[in-house]
Amino acid sequence: HLFPKDGWGMLANNKIGDCTVASAMHCSMLFNKIVNQRVRFTDLDAQDDYSAVSGYVPGDATTDGGANMVQVCAYWQKTGMRDSHNKRHKIIGYLAVDHKHLERVFAAAYLFDAVKLGIQIPSSAERQFMDGRPWANVAGDDIEGYHDVPLIGRLANGNGVVVTWGST
């Protein structure tokens, strides 16, 4: 209920492999919203921070290989993510959560308001997302790549709520 369906923004993640930066920016939006502050990030903000942390050169697809989640968190802590008013949003720290214990992951998301998840994306995930359906395992699905999404909540049915591709 904190953001309308189109309120998160793609943050260039439909054009470049900056999901790690987009995820950090989405978390920053949430953290600010919780304390009644509005912060806005643009595709250009995301592209610039992605370039700084990964070496991406705009327009050169050979340099668009994504970014390491830990390196992005270190950058987020030291430098901060730049918003549309040129203000940097930093985190105090970050930690790893044992992904083999899902209840601990959900507890961490509850305690810290979000947990960045590194996930493998199967070929069916984009279609399910576009159809407005939750991601569900499809037997024999090929893995298309890796993706970083912030886990920001949990529904009554147990499903996690993540922000990805500009929506939840």
PDB file of C-alpha atoms in Angstrom:
ATOM      1  CA  HIS A   1       0.000   0.000   0.000  1.00  0.00           C
ATOM      2  CA  LEU A   2       2.998   2.337   0.199  1.00  0.00           C
ATOM      3  CA  PHE A   3       3.377   2.764  -3.551  1.00  0.00           C
ATOM      4  CA  PRO A   4       0.954   2.654  -6.465  1.00  0.00           C
ATOM      5  CA  LYS A   5       1.527  -0.071  -9.045  1.00  0.00           C
ATOM      6  CA  ASP A   6       3.563   2.241 -11.296  1.00  0.00           C
ATOM      7  CA  GLY A   7       5.178   4.183  -8.455  1.00  0.00           C
ATOM      8  CA  TRP A   8       8.485   2.353  -8.217  1.00  0.00           C
ATOM      9  CA  GLY A   9       9.903   3.112 -11.658  1.00  0.00           C
ATOM     10  CA  MET A  10      12.011   0.840 -13.827  1.00  0.00           C
ATOM     11  CA  LEU A  11      15.215   2.760 -13.091  1.00  0.00           C
ATOM     12  CA  ALA A  12      16.627   1.727 -16.477  1.00  0.00           C
ATOM     13  CA  ASN A  13      16.349  -1.988 -15.646  1.00  0.00           C
ATOM     14  CA  ASN A  14      14.377  -2.538 -18.853  1.00  0.00           C
ATOM     15  CA  LYS A  15      17.356  -1.204 -20.847  1.00  0.00           C
ATOM     16  CA  ILE A  16      20.475  -2.229 -18.923  1.00  0.00           C
ATOM     17  CA  GLY A  17      21.458  -4.855 -16.368  1.00  0.00           C
ATOM     18  CA  ASP A  18      21.399  -2.498 -13.394  1.00  0.00           C
ATOM     19  CA  CYS A  19      19.015  -4.509 -11.180  1.00  0.00           C
ATOM     20  CA  THR A  20      21.449  -4.373  -8.244  1.00  0.00           C
ATOM     21  CA  VAL A  21      21.398  -0.562  -8.301  1.00  0.00           C
ATOM     22  CA  ALA A  22      17.665  -0.385  -9.042  1.00  0.00           C
ATOM     23  CA  SER A  23      17.073  -2.678  -6.052  1.00  0.00           C
ATOM     24  CA  ALA A  24      19.100  -0.401  -3.761  1.00  0.00           C
ATOM     25  CA  MET A  25      17.197   2.633  -5.053  1.00  0.00           C
ATOM     26  CA  HIS A  26      13.857   0.895  -4.517  1.00  0.00           C
ATOM     27  CA  CYS A  27      14.919   0.123  -0.945  1.00  0.00           C
ATOM     28  CA  SER A  28      15.927   3.771  -0.442  1.00  0.00           C
ATOM     29  CA  MET A  29      12.498   4.841  -1.712  1.00  0.00           C
ATOM     30  CA  LEU A  30      10.832   2.522   0.781  1.00  0.00           C
ATOM     31  CA  PHE A  31      13.031   3.571   3.720  1.00  0.00           C
ATOM     32  CA  ASN A  32      12.227   7.219   3.036  1.00  0.00           C
ATOM     33  CA  LYS A  33       8.514   6.581   2.535  1.00  0.00           C
ATOM     34  CA  ILE A  34       8.317   4.829   5.913  1.00  0.00           C
ATOM     35  CA  VAL A  35       9.418   8.099   7.571  1.00  0.00           C
ATOM     36  CA  ASN A  36       7.057  10.179   5.394  1.00  0.00           C
ATOM     37  CA  GLN A  37       9.746  11.430   3.027  1.00  0.00           C
ATOM     38  CA  ARG A  38       9.410  11.199  -0.729  1.00  0.00           C
ATOM     39  CA  VAL A  39      12.514  10.508  -2.764  1.00  0.00           C
ATOM     40  CA  ARG A  40      12.663  10.145  -6.529  1.00  0.00           C
ATOM     41  CA  PHE A  41      15.235   8.335  -8.624  1.00  0.00           C
ATOM     42  CA  THR A  42      15.421   8.476 -12.418  1.00  0.00           C
ATOM     43  CA  ASP A  43      16.789   6.187 -15.095  1.00  0.00           C
ATOM     44  CA  LEU A  44      19.773   8.545 -15.418  1.00  0.00           C
ATOM     45  CA  ASP A  45      20.470   8.372 -11.667  1.00  0.00           C
ATOM     46  CA  ALA A  46      20.405   4.580 -11.860  1.00  0.00           C
ATOM     47  CA  GLN A  47      22.591   4.484 -14.967  1.00  0.00           C
ATOM     48  CA  ASP A  48      25.176   6.809 -13.420  1.00  0.00           C
ATOM     49  CA  ASP A  49      25.452   4.830 -10.177  1.00  0.00           C
ATOM     50  CA  TYR A  50      25.505   1.569 -12.138  1.00  0.00           C
ATOM     51  CA  SER A  51      28.361   2.955 -14.253  1.00  0.00           C
ATOM     52  CA  ALA A  52      30.264   4.050 -11.162  1.00  0.00           C
ATOM     53  CA  VAL A  53      30.004   0.706  -9.417  1.00  0.00           C
ATOM     54  CA  SER A  54      30.316  -1.664 -12.387  1.00  0.00           C
ATOM     55  CA  GLY A  55      32.297   0.142 -15.083  1.00  0.00           C
ATOM     56  CA  TYR A  56      29.335   0.215 -17.456  1.00  0.00           C
ATOM     57  CA  VAL A  57      29.850   2.634 -20.345  1.00  0.00           C
ATOM     58  CA  PRO A  58      26.496   3.952 -21.626  1.00  0.00           C
ATOM     59  CA  GLY A  59      25.880   2.725 -25.147  1.00  0.00           C
ATOM     60  CA  ASP A  60      28.534  -0.011 -24.965  1.00  0.00           C
ATOM     61  CA  ALA A  61      26.677  -3.286 -24.447  1.00  0.00           C
ATOM     62  CA  THR A  62      29.946  -5.163 -23.935  1.00  0.00           C
ATOM     63  CA  THR A  63      30.344  -3.357 -20.587  1.00  0.00           C
ATOM     64  CA  ASP A  64      26.807  -4.194 -19.400  1.00  0.00           C
ATOM     65  CA  GLY A  65      27.453  -7.329 -17.375  1.00  0.00           C
ATOM     66  CA  GLY A  66      25.520  -6.524 -14.223  1.00  0.00           C
ATOM     67  CA  ALA A  67      27.066  -5.745 -10.863  1.00  0.00           C
ATOM     68  CA  ASN A  68      28.002  -7.753  -7.798  1.00  0.00           C
ATOM     69  CA  MET A  69      25.432  -7.331  -4.994  1.00  0.00           C
ATOM     70  CA  VAL A  70      28.056  -7.006  -2.245  1.00  0.00           C
ATOM     71  CA  GLN A  71      29.990  -4.384  -4.225  1.00  0.00           C
ATOM     72  CA  VAL A  72      26.767  -2.435  -4.767  1.00  0.00           C
ATOM     73  CA  CYS A  73      25.974  -2.598  -1.039  1.00  0.00           C
ATOM     74  CA  ALA A  74      29.495  -1.357  -0.222  1.00  0.00           C
ATOM     75  CA  TYR A  75      29.018   1.522  -2.704  1.00  0.00           C
ATOM     76  CA  TRP A  76      25.562   2.242  -1.256  1.00  0.00           C
ATOM     77  CA  GLN A  77      27.084   2.408   2.237  1.00  0.00           C
ATOM     78  CA  LYS A  78      30.160   4.499   1.334  1.00  0.00           C
ATOM     79  CA  THR A  79      28.910   6.724  -1.514  1.00  0.00           C
ATOM     80  CA  GLY A  80      25.135   6.368  -1.512  1.00  0.00           C
ATOM     81  CA  MET A  81      22.609   6.232  -4.330  1.00  0.00           C
ATOM     82  CA  ARG A  82      22.025   9.591  -6.032  1.00  0.00           C
ATOM     83  CA  ASP A  83      18.444  10.808  -6.298  1.00  0.00           C
ATOM     84  CA  SER A  84      16.926  13.250  -8.786  1.00  0.00           C
ATOM     85  CA  HIS A  85      17.861  16.182  -6.506  1.00  0.00           C
ATOM     86  CA  ASN A  86      21.508  15.091  -6.458  1.00  0.00           C
ATOM     87  CA  LYS A  87      21.232  13.914  -2.832  1.00  0.00           C
ATOM     88  CA  ARG A  88      22.991  10.713  -1.844  1.00  0.00           C
ATOM     89  CA  HIS A  89      21.112   8.066   0.137  1.00  0.00           C
ATOM     90  CA  LYS A  90      23.351   5.801   2.189  1.00  0.00           C
ATOM     91  CA  ILE A  91      22.847   2.774   4.382  1.00  0.00           C
ATOM     92  CA  ILE A  92      24.588   2.325   7.710  1.00  0.00           C
ATOM     93  CA  GLY A  93      25.506  -1.278   7.030  1.00  0.00           C
ATOM     94  CA  TYR A  94      24.506  -4.558   5.460  1.00  0.00           C
ATOM     95  CA  LEU A  95      24.750  -8.231   6.321  1.00  0.00           C
ATOM     96  CA  ALA A  96      24.198 -11.644   4.823  1.00  0.00           C
ATOM     97  CA  VAL A  97      21.144 -13.724   5.731  1.00  0.00           C
ATOM     98  CA  ASP A  98      21.184 -17.497   5.420  1.00  0.00           C
ATOM     99  CA  HIS A  99      18.941 -18.085   2.409  1.00  0.00           C
ATOM    100  CA  LYS A 100      18.503 -21.737   3.327  1.00  0.00           C
ATOM    101  CA  HIS A 101      16.283 -20.662   6.230  1.00  0.00           C
ATOM    102  CA  LEU A 102      13.405 -18.808   4.598  1.00  0.00           C
ATOM    103  CA  GLU A 103      11.863 -17.783   7.927  1.00  0.00           C
ATOM    104  CA  ARG A 104      15.100 -15.966   8.780  1.00  0.00           C
ATOM    105  CA  VAL A 105      14.969 -14.139   5.456  1.00  0.00           C
ATOM    106  CA  PHE A 106      11.405 -13.010   6.160  1.00  0.00           C
ATOM    107  CA  ALA A 107      12.366 -12.027   9.722  1.00  0.00           C
ATOM    108  CA  ALA A 108      15.249  -9.926   8.388  1.00  0.00           C
ATOM    109  CA  ALA A 109      12.922  -8.231   5.901  1.00  0.00           C
ATOM    110  CA  TYR A 110      10.563  -7.451   8.768  1.00  0.00           C
ATOM    111  CA  LEU A 111      13.308  -6.140  11.063  1.00  0.00           C
ATOM    112  CA  PHE A 112      15.196  -4.119   8.435  1.00  0.00           C
ATOM    113  CA  ASP A 113      12.230  -3.235   6.153  1.00  0.00           C
ATOM    114  CA  ALA A 114      13.803  -4.981   3.141  1.00  0.00           C
ATOM    115  CA  VAL A 115      16.206  -7.725   2.120  1.00  0.00           C
ATOM    116  CA  LYS A 116      17.921  -7.690  -1.257  1.00  0.00           C
ATOM    117  CA  LEU A 117      17.555 -11.157  -2.803  1.00  0.00           C
ATOM    118  CA  GLY A 118      19.808 -12.533  -5.511  1.00  0.00           C
ATOM    119  CA  ILE A 119      17.680 -14.911  -7.525  1.00  0.00           C
ATOM    120  CA  GLN A 120      17.864 -16.945 -10.705  1.00  0.00           C
ATOM    121  CA  ILE A 121      15.234 -15.917 -13.241  1.00  0.00           C
ATOM    122  CA  PRO A 122      13.611 -18.683 -15.278  1.00  0.00           C
ATOM    123  CA  SER A 123      12.246 -17.972 -18.743  1.00  0.00           C
ATOM    124  CA  SER A 124       8.655 -18.082 -17.440  1.00  0.00           C
ATOM    125  CA  ALA A 125       9.140 -15.327 -14.823  1.00  0.00           C
ATOM    126  CA  GLU A 126       8.765 -12.376 -17.171  1.00  0.00           C
ATOM    127  CA  ARG A 127       5.569 -13.802 -18.701  1.00  0.00           C
ATOM    128  CA  GLN A 128       4.111 -14.487 -15.248  1.00  0.00           C
ATOM    129  CA  PHE A 129       5.001 -10.953 -14.156  1.00  0.00           C
ATOM    130  CA  MET A 130       3.460  -9.365 -17.268  1.00  0.00           C
ATOM    131  CA  ASP A 131       0.279 -11.411 -16.690  1.00  0.00           C
ATOM    132  CA  GLY A 132       0.084 -10.129 -13.097  1.00  0.00           C
ATOM    133  CA  ARG A 133       0.660 -13.588 -11.642  1.00  0.00           C
ATOM    134  CA  PRO A 134       3.059 -14.535  -8.846  1.00  0.00           C
ATOM    135  CA  TRP A 135       6.227 -16.256  -9.894  1.00  0.00           C
ATOM    136  CA  ALA A 136       5.809 -20.012  -9.777  1.00  0.00           C
ATOM    137  CA  ASN A 137       8.175 -22.796 -10.694  1.00  0.00           C
ATOM    138  CA  VAL A 138       7.633 -24.288 -14.142  1.00  0.00           C
ATOM    139  CA  ALA A 139       9.232 -27.713 -14.560  1.00  0.00           C
ATOM    140  CA  GLY A 140      11.989 -27.762 -17.155  1.00  0.00           C
ATOM    141  CA  ASP A 141      12.244 -23.978 -17.350  1.00  0.00           C
ATOM    142  CA  ASP A 142      15.630 -22.659 -18.444  1.00  0.00           C
ATOM    143  CA  ILE A 143      17.384 -20.076 -16.286  1.00  0.00           C
ATOM    144  CA  GLU A 144      17.692 -16.830 -18.240  1.00  0.00           C
ATOM    145  CA  GLY A 145      19.996 -15.074 -15.787  1.00  0.00           C
ATOM    146  CA  TYR A 146      20.321 -13.543 -12.366  1.00  0.00           C
ATOM    147  CA  HIS A 147      18.295 -10.763 -10.789  1.00  0.00           C
ATOM    148  CA  ASP A 148      18.342  -8.673  -7.612  1.00  0.00           C
ATOM    149  CA  VAL A 149      14.980  -7.870  -6.030  1.00  0.00           C
ATOM    150  CA  PRO A 150      14.184  -6.384  -2.636  1.00  0.00           C
ATOM    151  CA  LEU A 151      11.890  -8.488  -0.480  1.00  0.00           C
ATOM    152  CA  ILE A 152       9.662  -5.931   1.238  1.00  0.00           C
ATOM    153  CA  GLY A 153       6.865  -7.985   2.775  1.00  0.00           C
ATOM    154  CA  ARG A 154       4.884 -11.158   3.027  1.00  0.00           C
ATOM    155  CA  LEU A 155       1.282 -11.835   2.133  1.00  0.00           C
ATOM    156  CA  ALA A 156      -1.143 -13.760   4.350  1.00  0.00           C
ATOM    157  CA  ASN A 157      -0.782 -16.770   2.022  1.00  0.00           C
ATOM    158  CA  GLY A 158       2.972 -16.868   2.710  1.00  0.00           C
ATOM    159  CA  ASN A 159       4.120 -15.443  -0.620  1.00  0.00           C
ATOM    160  CA  GLY A 160       6.853 -12.839  -0.454  1.00  0.00           C
ATOM    161  CA  VAL A 161       6.376  -9.379  -1.934  1.00  0.00           C
ATOM    162  CA  VAL A 162       9.287  -8.146  -4.023  1.00  0.00           C
ATOM    163  CA  VAL A 163       9.875  -5.056  -6.116  1.00  0.00           C
ATOM    164  CA  THR A 164      10.995  -5.761  -9.654  1.00  0.00           C
ATOM    165  CA  TRP A 165      10.705  -4.207 -13.079  1.00  0.00           C
ATOM    166  CA  GLY A 166       9.037  -1.123 -11.613  1.00  0.00           C
ATOM    167  CA  SER A 167       6.268  -2.901  -9.706  1.00  0.00           C
ATOM    168  CA  THR A 168       5.552  -5.381  -6.912  1.00  0.00           C
TER     169      THR A 168
END
